[in-house]
Every structure is written in C-alpha cells, then in structure tokens.
mmCIF file of C-alpha atoms in Angstrom:
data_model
loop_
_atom_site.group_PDB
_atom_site.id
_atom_site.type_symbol
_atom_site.label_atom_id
_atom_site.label_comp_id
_atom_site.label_asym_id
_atom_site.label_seq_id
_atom_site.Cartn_x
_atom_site.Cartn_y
_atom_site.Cartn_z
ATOM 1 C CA UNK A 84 0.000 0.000 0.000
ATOM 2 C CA UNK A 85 1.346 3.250 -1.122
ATOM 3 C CA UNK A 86 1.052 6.080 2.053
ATOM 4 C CA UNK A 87 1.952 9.613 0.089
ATOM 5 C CA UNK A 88 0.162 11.948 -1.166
ATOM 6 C CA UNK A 89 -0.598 12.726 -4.593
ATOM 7 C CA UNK A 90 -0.509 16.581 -6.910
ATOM 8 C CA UNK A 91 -3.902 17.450 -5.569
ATOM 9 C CA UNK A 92 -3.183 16.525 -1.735
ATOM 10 C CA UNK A 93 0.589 18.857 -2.250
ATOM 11 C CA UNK A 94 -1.128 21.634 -4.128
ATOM 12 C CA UNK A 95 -3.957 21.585 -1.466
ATOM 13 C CA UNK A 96 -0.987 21.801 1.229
ATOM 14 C CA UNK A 97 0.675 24.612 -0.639
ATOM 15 C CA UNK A 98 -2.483 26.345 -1.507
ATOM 16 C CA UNK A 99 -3.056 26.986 2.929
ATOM 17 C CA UNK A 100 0.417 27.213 3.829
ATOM 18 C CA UNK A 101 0.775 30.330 0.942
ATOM 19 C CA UNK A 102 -2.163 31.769 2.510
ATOM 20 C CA UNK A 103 -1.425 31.424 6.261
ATOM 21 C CA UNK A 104 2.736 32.768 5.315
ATOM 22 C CA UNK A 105 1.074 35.960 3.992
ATOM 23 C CA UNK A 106 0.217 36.723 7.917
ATOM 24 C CA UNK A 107 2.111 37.066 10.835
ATOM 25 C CA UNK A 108 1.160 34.296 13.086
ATOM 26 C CA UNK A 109 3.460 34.485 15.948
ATOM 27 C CA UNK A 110 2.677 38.023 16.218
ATOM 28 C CA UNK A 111 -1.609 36.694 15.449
ATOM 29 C CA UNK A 112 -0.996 34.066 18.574
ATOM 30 C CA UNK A 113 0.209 36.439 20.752
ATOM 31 C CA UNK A 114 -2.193 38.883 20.163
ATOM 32 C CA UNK A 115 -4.715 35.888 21.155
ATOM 33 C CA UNK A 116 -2.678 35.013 24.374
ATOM 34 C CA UNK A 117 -3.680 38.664 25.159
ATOM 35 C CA UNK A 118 -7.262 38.291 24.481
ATOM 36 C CA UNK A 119 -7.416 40.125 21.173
ATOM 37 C CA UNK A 120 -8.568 37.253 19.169
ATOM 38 C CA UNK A 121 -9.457 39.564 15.569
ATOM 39 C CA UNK A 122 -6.621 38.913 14.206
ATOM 40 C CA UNK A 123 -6.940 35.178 14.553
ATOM 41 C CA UNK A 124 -11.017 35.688 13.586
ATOM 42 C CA UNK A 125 -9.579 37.224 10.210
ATOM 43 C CA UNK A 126 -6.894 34.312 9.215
ATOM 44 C CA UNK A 127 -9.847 31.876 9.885
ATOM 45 C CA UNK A 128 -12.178 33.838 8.180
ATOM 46 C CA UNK A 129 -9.757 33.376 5.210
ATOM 47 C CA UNK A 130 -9.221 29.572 5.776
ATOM 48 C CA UNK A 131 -12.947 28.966 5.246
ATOM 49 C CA UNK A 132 -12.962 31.166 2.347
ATOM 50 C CA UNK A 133 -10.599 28.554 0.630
ATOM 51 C CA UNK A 134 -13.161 25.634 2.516
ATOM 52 C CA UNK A 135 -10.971 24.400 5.129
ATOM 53 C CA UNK A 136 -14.044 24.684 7.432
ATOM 54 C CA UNK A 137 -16.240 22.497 5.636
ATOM 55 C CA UNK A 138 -13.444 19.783 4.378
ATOM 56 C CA UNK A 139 -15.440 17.053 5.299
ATOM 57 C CA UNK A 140 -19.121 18.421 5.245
ATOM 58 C CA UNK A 141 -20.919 17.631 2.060
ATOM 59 C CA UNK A 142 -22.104 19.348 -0.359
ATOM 60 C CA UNK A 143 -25.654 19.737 0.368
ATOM 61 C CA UNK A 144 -24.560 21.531 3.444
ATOM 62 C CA UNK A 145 -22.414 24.260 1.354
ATOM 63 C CA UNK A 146 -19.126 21.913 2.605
ATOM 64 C CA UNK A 147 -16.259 20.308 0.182
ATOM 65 C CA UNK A 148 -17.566 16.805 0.492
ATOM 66 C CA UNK A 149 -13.567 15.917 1.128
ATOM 67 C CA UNK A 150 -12.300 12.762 2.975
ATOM 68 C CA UNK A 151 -10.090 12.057 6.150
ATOM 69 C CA UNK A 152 -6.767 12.814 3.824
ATOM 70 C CA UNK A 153 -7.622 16.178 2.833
ATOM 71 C CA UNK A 154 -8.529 16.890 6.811
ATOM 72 C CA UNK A 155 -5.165 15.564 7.554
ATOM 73 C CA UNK A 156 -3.356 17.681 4.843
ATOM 74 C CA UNK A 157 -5.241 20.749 6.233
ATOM 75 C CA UNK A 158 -4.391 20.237 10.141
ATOM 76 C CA UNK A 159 -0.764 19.713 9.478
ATOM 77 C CA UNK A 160 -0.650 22.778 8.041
ATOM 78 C CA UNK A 161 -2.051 24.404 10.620
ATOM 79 C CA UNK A 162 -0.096 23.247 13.098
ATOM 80 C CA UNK A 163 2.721 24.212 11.208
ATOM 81 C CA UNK A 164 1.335 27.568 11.298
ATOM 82 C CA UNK A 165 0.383 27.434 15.187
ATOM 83 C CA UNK A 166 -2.924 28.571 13.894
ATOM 84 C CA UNK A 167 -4.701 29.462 17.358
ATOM 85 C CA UNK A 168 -8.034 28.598 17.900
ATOM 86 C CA UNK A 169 -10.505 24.642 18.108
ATOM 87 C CA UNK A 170 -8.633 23.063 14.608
ATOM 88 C CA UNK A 171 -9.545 19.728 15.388
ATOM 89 C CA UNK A 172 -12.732 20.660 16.787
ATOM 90 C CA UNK A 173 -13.782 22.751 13.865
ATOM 91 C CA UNK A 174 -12.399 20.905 11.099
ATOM 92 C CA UNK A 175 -12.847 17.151 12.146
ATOM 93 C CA UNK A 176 -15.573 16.827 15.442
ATOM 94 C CA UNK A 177 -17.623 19.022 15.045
ATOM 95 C CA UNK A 178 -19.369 18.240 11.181
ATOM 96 C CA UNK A 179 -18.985 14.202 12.368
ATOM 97 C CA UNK A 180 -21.389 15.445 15.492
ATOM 98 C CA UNK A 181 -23.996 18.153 14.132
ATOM 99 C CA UNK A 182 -23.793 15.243 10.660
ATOM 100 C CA UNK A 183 -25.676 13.143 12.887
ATOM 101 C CA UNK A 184 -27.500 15.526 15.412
ATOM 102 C CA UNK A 185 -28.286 18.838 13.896
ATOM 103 C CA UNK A 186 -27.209 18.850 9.728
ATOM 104 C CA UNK A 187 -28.576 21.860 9.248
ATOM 105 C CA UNK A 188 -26.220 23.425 11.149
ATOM 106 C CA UNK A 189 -24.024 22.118 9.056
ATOM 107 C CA UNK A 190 -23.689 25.240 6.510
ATOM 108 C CA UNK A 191 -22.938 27.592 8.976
ATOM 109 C CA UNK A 192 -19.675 25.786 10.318
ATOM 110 C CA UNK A 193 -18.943 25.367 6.402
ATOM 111 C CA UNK A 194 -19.653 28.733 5.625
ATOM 112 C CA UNK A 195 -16.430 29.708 8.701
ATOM 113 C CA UNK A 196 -18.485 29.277 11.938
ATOM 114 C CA UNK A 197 -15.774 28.191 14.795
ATOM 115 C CA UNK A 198 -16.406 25.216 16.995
ATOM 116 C CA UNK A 199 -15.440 23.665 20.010
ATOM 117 C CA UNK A 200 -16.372 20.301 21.224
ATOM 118 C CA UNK A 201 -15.874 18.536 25.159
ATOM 119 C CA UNK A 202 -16.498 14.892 25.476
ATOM 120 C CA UNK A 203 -15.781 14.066 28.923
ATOM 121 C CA UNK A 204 -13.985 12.107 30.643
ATOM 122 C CA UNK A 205 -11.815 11.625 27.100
ATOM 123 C CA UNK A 206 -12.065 15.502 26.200
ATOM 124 C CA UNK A 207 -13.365 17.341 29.759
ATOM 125 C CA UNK A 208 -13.069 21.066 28.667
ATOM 126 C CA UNK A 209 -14.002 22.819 25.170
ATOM 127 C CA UNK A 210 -11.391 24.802 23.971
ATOM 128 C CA UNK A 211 -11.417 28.264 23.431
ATOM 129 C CA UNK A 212 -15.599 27.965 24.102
ATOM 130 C CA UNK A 213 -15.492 32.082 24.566
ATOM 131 C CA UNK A 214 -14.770 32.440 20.825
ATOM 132 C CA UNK A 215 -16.579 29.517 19.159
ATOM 133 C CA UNK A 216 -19.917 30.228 17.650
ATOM 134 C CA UNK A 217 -21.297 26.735 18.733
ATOM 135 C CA UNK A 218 -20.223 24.946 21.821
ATOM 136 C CA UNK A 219 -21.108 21.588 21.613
ATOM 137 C CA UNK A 220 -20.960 18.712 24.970
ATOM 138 C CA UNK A 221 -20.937 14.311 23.868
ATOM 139 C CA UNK A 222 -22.544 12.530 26.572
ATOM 140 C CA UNK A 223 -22.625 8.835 25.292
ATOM 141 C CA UNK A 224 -23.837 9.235 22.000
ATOM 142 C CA UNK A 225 -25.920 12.566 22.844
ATOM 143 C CA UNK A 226 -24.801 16.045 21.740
ATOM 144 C CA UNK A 227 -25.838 19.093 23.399
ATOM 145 C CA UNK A 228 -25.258 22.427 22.880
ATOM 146 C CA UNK A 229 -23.586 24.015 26.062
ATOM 147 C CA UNK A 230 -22.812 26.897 27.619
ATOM 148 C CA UNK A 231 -19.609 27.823 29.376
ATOM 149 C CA UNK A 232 -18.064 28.672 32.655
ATOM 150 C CA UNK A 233 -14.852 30.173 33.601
ATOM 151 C CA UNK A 234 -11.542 29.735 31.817
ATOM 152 C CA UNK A 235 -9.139 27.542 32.517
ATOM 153 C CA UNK A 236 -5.201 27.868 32.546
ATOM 154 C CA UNK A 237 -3.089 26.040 29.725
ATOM 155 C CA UNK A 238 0.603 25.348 29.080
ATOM 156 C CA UNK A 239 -0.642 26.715 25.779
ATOM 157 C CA UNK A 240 -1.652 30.371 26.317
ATOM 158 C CA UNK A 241 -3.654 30.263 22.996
ATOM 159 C CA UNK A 242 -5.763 27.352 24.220
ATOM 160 C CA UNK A 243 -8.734 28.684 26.650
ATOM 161 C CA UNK A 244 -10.329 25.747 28.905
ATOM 162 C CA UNK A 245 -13.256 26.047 29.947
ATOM 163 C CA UNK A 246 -16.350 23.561 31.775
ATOM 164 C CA UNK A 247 -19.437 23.491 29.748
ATOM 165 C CA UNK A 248 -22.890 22.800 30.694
ATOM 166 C CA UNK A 249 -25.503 21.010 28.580
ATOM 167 C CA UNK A 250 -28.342 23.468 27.299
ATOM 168 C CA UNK A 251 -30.148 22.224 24.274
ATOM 169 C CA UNK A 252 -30.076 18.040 23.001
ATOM 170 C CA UNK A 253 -29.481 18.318 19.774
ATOM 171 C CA UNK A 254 -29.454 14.500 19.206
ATOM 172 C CA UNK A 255 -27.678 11.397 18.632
ATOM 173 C CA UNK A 256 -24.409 10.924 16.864
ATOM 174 C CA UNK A 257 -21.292 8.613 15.432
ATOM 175 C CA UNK A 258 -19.390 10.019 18.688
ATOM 176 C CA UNK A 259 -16.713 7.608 18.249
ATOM 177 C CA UNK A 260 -16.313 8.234 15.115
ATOM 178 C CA UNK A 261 -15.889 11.852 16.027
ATOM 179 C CA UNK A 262 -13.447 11.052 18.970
ATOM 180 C CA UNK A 263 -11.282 9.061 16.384
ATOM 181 C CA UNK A 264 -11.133 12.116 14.055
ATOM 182 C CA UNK A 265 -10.209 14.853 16.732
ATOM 183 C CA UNK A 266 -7.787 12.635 17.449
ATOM 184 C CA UNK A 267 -7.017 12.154 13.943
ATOM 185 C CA UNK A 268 -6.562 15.915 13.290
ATOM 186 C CA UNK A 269 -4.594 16.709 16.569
ATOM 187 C CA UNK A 270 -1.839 13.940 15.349
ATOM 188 C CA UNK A 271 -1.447 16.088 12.276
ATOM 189 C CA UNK A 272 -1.087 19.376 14.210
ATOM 190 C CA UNK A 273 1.741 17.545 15.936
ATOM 191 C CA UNK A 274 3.585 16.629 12.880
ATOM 192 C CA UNK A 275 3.349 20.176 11.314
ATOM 193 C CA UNK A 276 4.633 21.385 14.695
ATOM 194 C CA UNK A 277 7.208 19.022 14.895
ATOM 195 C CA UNK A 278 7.977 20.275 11.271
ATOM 196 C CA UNK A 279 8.409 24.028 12.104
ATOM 197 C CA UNK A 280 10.380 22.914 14.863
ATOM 198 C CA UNK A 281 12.834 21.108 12.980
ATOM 199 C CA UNK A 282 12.868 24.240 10.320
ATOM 200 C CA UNK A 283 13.147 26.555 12.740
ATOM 201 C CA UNK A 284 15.706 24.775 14.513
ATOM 202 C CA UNK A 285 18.004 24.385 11.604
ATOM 203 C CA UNK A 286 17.853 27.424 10.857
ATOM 204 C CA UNK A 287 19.372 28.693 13.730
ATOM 205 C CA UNK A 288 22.257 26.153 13.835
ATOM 206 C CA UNK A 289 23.176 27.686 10.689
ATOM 207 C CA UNK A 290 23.064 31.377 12.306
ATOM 208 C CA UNK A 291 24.485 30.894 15.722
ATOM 209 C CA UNK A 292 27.802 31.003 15.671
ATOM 210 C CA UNK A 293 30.508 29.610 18.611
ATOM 211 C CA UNK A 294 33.655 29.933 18.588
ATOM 212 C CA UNK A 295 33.515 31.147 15.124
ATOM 213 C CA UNK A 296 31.803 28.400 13.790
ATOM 214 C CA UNK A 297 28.179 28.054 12.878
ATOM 215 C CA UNK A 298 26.784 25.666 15.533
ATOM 216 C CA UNK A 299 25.239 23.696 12.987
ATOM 217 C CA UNK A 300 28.586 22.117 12.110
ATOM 218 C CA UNK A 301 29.104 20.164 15.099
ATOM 219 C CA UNK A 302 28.908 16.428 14.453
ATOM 220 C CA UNK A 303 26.424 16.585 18.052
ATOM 221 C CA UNK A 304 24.124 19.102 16.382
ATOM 222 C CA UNK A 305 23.835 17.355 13.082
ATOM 223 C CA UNK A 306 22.747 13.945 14.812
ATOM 224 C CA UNK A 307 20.181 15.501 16.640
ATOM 225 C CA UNK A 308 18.707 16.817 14.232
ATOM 226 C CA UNK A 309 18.972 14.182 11.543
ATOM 227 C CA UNK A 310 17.274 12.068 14.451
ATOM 228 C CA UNK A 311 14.208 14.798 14.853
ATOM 229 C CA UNK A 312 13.539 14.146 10.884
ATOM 230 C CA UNK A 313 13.909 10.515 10.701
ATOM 231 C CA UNK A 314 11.274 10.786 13.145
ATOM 232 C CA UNK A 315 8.827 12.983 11.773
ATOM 233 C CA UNK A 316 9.525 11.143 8.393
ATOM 234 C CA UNK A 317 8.254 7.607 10.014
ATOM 235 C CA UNK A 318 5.396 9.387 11.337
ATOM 236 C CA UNK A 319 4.186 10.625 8.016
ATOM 237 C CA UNK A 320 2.570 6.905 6.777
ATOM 238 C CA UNK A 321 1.242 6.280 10.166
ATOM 239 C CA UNK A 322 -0.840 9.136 9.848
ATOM 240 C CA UNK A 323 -1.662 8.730 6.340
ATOM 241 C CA UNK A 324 -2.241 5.223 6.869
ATOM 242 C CA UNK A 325 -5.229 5.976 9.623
ATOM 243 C CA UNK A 326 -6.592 8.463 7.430
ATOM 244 C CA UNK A 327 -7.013 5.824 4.658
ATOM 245 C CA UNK A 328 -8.170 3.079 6.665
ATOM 246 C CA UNK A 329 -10.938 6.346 8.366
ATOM 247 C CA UNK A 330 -11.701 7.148 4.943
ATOM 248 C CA UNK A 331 -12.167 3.335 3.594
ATOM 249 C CA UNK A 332 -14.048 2.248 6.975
ATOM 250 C CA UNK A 333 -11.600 0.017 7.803
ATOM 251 C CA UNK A 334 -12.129 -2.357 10.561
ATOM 252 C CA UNK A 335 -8.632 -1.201 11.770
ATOM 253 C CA UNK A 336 -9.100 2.744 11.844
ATOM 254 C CA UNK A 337 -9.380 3.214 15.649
ATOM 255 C CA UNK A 338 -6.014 1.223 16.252
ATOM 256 C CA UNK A 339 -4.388 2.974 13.236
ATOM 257 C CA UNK A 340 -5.766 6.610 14.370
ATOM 258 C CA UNK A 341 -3.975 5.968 18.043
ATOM 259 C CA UNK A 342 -1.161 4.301 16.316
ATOM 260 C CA UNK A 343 -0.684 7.932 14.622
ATOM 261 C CA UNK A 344 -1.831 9.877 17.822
ATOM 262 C CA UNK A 345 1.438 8.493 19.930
ATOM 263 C CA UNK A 346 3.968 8.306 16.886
ATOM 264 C CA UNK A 347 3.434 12.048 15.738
ATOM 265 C CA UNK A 348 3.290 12.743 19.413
ATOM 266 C CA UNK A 349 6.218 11.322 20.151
ATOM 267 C CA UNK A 350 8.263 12.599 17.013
ATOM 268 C CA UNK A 351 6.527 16.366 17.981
ATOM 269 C CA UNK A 352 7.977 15.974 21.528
ATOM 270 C CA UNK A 353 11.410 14.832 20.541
ATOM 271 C CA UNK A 354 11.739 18.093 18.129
ATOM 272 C CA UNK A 355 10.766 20.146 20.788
ATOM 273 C CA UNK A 356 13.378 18.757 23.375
ATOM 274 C CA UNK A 357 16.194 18.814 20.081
ATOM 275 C CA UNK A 358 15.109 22.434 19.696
ATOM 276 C CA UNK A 359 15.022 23.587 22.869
ATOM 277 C CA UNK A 360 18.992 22.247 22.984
ATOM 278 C CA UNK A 361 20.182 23.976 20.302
ATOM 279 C CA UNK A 362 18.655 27.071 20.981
ATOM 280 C CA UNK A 363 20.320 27.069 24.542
ATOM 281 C CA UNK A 364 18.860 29.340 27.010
ATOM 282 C CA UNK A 365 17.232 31.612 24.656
ATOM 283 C CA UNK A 366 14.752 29.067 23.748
ATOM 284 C CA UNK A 367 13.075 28.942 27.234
ATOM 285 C CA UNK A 368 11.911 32.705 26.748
ATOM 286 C CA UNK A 369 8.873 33.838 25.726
ATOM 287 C CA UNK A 370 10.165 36.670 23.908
ATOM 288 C CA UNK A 371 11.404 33.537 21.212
ATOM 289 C CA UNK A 372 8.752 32.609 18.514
ATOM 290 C CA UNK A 373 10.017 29.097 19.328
ATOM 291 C CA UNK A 374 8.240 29.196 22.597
ATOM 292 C CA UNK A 375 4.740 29.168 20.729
ATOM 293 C CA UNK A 376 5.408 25.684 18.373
ATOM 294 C CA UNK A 377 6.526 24.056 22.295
ATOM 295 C CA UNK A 378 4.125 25.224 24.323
ATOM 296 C CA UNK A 379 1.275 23.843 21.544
ATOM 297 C CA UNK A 380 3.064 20.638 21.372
ATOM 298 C CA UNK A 381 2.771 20.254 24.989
ATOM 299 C CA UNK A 382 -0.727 21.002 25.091
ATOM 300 C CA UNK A 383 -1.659 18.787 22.198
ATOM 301 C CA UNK A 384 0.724 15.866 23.271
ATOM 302 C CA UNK A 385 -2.838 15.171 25.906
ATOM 303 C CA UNK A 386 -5.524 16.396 23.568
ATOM 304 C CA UNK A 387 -8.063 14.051 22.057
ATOM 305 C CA UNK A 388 -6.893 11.105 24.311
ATOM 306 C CA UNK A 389 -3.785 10.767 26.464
ATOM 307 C CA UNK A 390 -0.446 8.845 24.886
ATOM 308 C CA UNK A 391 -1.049 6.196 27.642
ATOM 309 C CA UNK A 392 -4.526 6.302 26.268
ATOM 310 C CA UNK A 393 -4.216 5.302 22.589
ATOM 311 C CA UNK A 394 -1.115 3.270 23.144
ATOM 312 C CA UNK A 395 -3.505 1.145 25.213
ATOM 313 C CA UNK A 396 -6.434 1.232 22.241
ATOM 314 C CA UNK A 397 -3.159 0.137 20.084
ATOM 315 C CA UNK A 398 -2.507 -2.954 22.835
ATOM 316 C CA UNK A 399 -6.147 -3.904 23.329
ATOM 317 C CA UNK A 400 -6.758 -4.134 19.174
ATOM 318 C CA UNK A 401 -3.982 -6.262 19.399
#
C-alpha cells in the first residue's frame, strides 16, 4: 500500500500554507494570548474562504464533500502555522457530530463558523468555548449544545479551557467516530509542529555562531537533528495510513488513528526537546517565537486522548 500523497493533496498543502505565510502568526498568537482574538477571527475567516471549514461536510450543506486525507493535509498545516483557535474541533468533530445531530447546522460551520467540542472524561473542557460560535458537549452518543463557565489555565496560552454545561439536546451521533477524528486531526497538528520545529531549529544552527563556527557544524548538532527528521519522516505513513483506513471504513481505523496519535506525538515531543537544545537558554523565553510551536506541542501531546490512552487502544486491538 502506497502512504503519500498525490498533486492534488501537495497543491492543497501549498495552496493553505501560501495563505497562512502571507500573515504574521506568531505576532496573530500572541495577540490571542492577550485576548485580542481579531486577528486570529480574520486568518480563519480566510481559511474557510478557501473551505478548510467544511473539508469534510458535504455538499448539500455548502461543505467540500472531502475525505479524512484532505482533513489531515489541512491540520498539518495548521499546526505548522500554530494557527490558534478549536482546529480539530472545527475541522474534524464538530461536522462528524452536528452530521448526525443537527445537519442543518451544518452550513454555517462550512460557511467559517468556529467550533469547540468537550467529550468528557476523554475531552473534559471545550477549547477556546469564549470564541466559538457553537459549543457543543458528547454525553454517550448525545450532543448538546452548552454553555460555558470560567476559563481555565493552559501550558498553551492560545488554548482557553473552559467547563461546559448542557443546554439544548441536539441529538444522537457517530461520537466515536468523532473522537477518532479529533484525534485524527490533533496527530497532524503535531507533525506540522514538529515540522516548524525542525525548520526553525536548523535554521538557527546555521546562524548561531561559537567559537567562530556556525553551531550547525558540530557532528552533536547534526545527529540531533537528523534524528528529529527521521522521526517525523516515520510518522508521516502512520498518519496517512489511519486516514485511509478512516476514509475506507476500515475495521482497523481506531487502532491505526492511536497508532498515529502516539507516533506524531512522540516525534513532535522529541523536536521540541532537540530544539530547545540547540537554541540554549534563549529558547526557554517567551520573547522567542520558538516558545509558541513548544508550548502547543505540549498542550496537544494530551488532547483528544492521552499517549497512555491510545497506546492502550493500540494494545487492546492487538
């Protein structure tokens, strides 16, 4: 079985990362750690312009009618981007839950509505619920709409969490499907992070100089690095894999998803450790753009299921 991507998946990839490099996003993420959130409203705004939104919401509902690959394309991207705001709750968990439980609400997440989804004990707080336009709450296979209470601190500052209470029953939905597509989605985040990471990294080890040599020559340096894209490389057809056995129904999908939840996890983490080294002390600031790509990689490392979670899913299905 072949895992890459063909012209139209790489052109679709292009297509958001051209639009997303024509803003400042560190500068966009920090303006959302501080509570002005416009700036991210506009770059998602844009993103459903192009139909990111509605990926996998068909076409009767104003949506692209796409499959798991093309959502997987989209969230590595933004991750890559540290796009701030619910990705995987927009793009994947959301149109799987109001599919089932309220489709014609369907048009208005497709048109750019944000939303944000909490499935305890799995998923206990909706991210970012003060922005979203629909909050939505999984009880079993039952989906509410819900209201919010306070915020909640995150490693990520661009990741509000916050309780939710049920308010209206929408209906009944494929919740594990859902589930197994946040999770989906949040594993491709990862590996765009880890990506940046690794870019943003070697970039630096080509700047910093010690000694009066560019760090980057050091035998040391080189290994780690080589070692942070040998990982994110193996990663790649575990996640592509679970999108094509998500997108074919296979009877394997919910092993392969949490197969691709821990390996991009793990590859994420290990790029954030490598850049964090070479770096040195200036990548434990704030002030550094790096800080935003670790402190999402944290955050997402738990999101949509725990590593000790999906590694046992991966045990049990075997």
């Amino acid at each position: 079985m072949r895992f890459a991507l063909d012209s139209s998946h790489t052109d679709f990839a292009d297509s958001i990362d051209s639009l997303l490099s024509k803003s400042d996003l560190p500068a966009v993420v920090r303006a959302w750690n501080a509570g002005d959130t416009a700036p991210g409203l506009k770059v998602w705004q844009r993103l459903a312009e192009t139909g990111v939104n509605g990926l996998i919401i068909d076409e009767t509902h104003d949506g692209l009618g796409a499959d798991a690959i093309d959502l997987v394309v989209a969230a590595e991207q933004l991750g890559r981007h540290a796009v701030p705001g619910p990705v995987a709750e927009t793009l994947a968990v959301a149109p799987v839950l109001l599919a089932g439980a309220a489709p014609d609400r369907l048009s208005a997440l497709a048109e750019g509505a944000l939303a944000t989804v909490a499935a305890p004990p799995l998923v206990p707080f909706a991210v970012d619920a003060d922005v979203a336009d629909l909050t939505l709450l999984v009880d079993g296979t039952t989906v509410s709409s819900a209201t919010h209470g306070e915020r909640r601190g995150s490693v990520d500052r661009s990741r509000g969490l916050f309780s939710v209470t049920a308010a209206e029953t929408l209906g009944d939905a494929d919740t594990e499907r859902a589930v197994d597509l946040g999770a989906l989605a949040t594993a491709a985040q990862l590996l765009g992070l880890g990506r940046r990471m690794l870019e943003i990294s070697t970039e630096y080890a080509t700047q910093r100089k010690q000694f009066g040599k560019a760090i980057g020559s050091q035998q040391s340096i080189k290994h780690h690095l080589a070692g942070v894209a040998v990982g994110l490389e193996m990663a790649r057809p575990l996640l592509l894999g679970a999108a094509m056995a998500v997108r074919d129904g296979s009877p394997t999908a919910r092993r392969d998803v949490s197969a691709a939840k821990v390996s991009c996890g793990d590859a994420a983490y290990r790029a954030s450790r490598i850049a964090l080294q070479v770096h040195g002390a200036i990548g434990y600031t704030m002030e550094h753009d790096l800080s935003l790509w670790l402190t999402k990689t944290r955050a997402l490392l738990t999101a949509w299921g725990t590593p000790a979670e999906h590694r046992a899913r991966v045990m049990e299905a075997l």
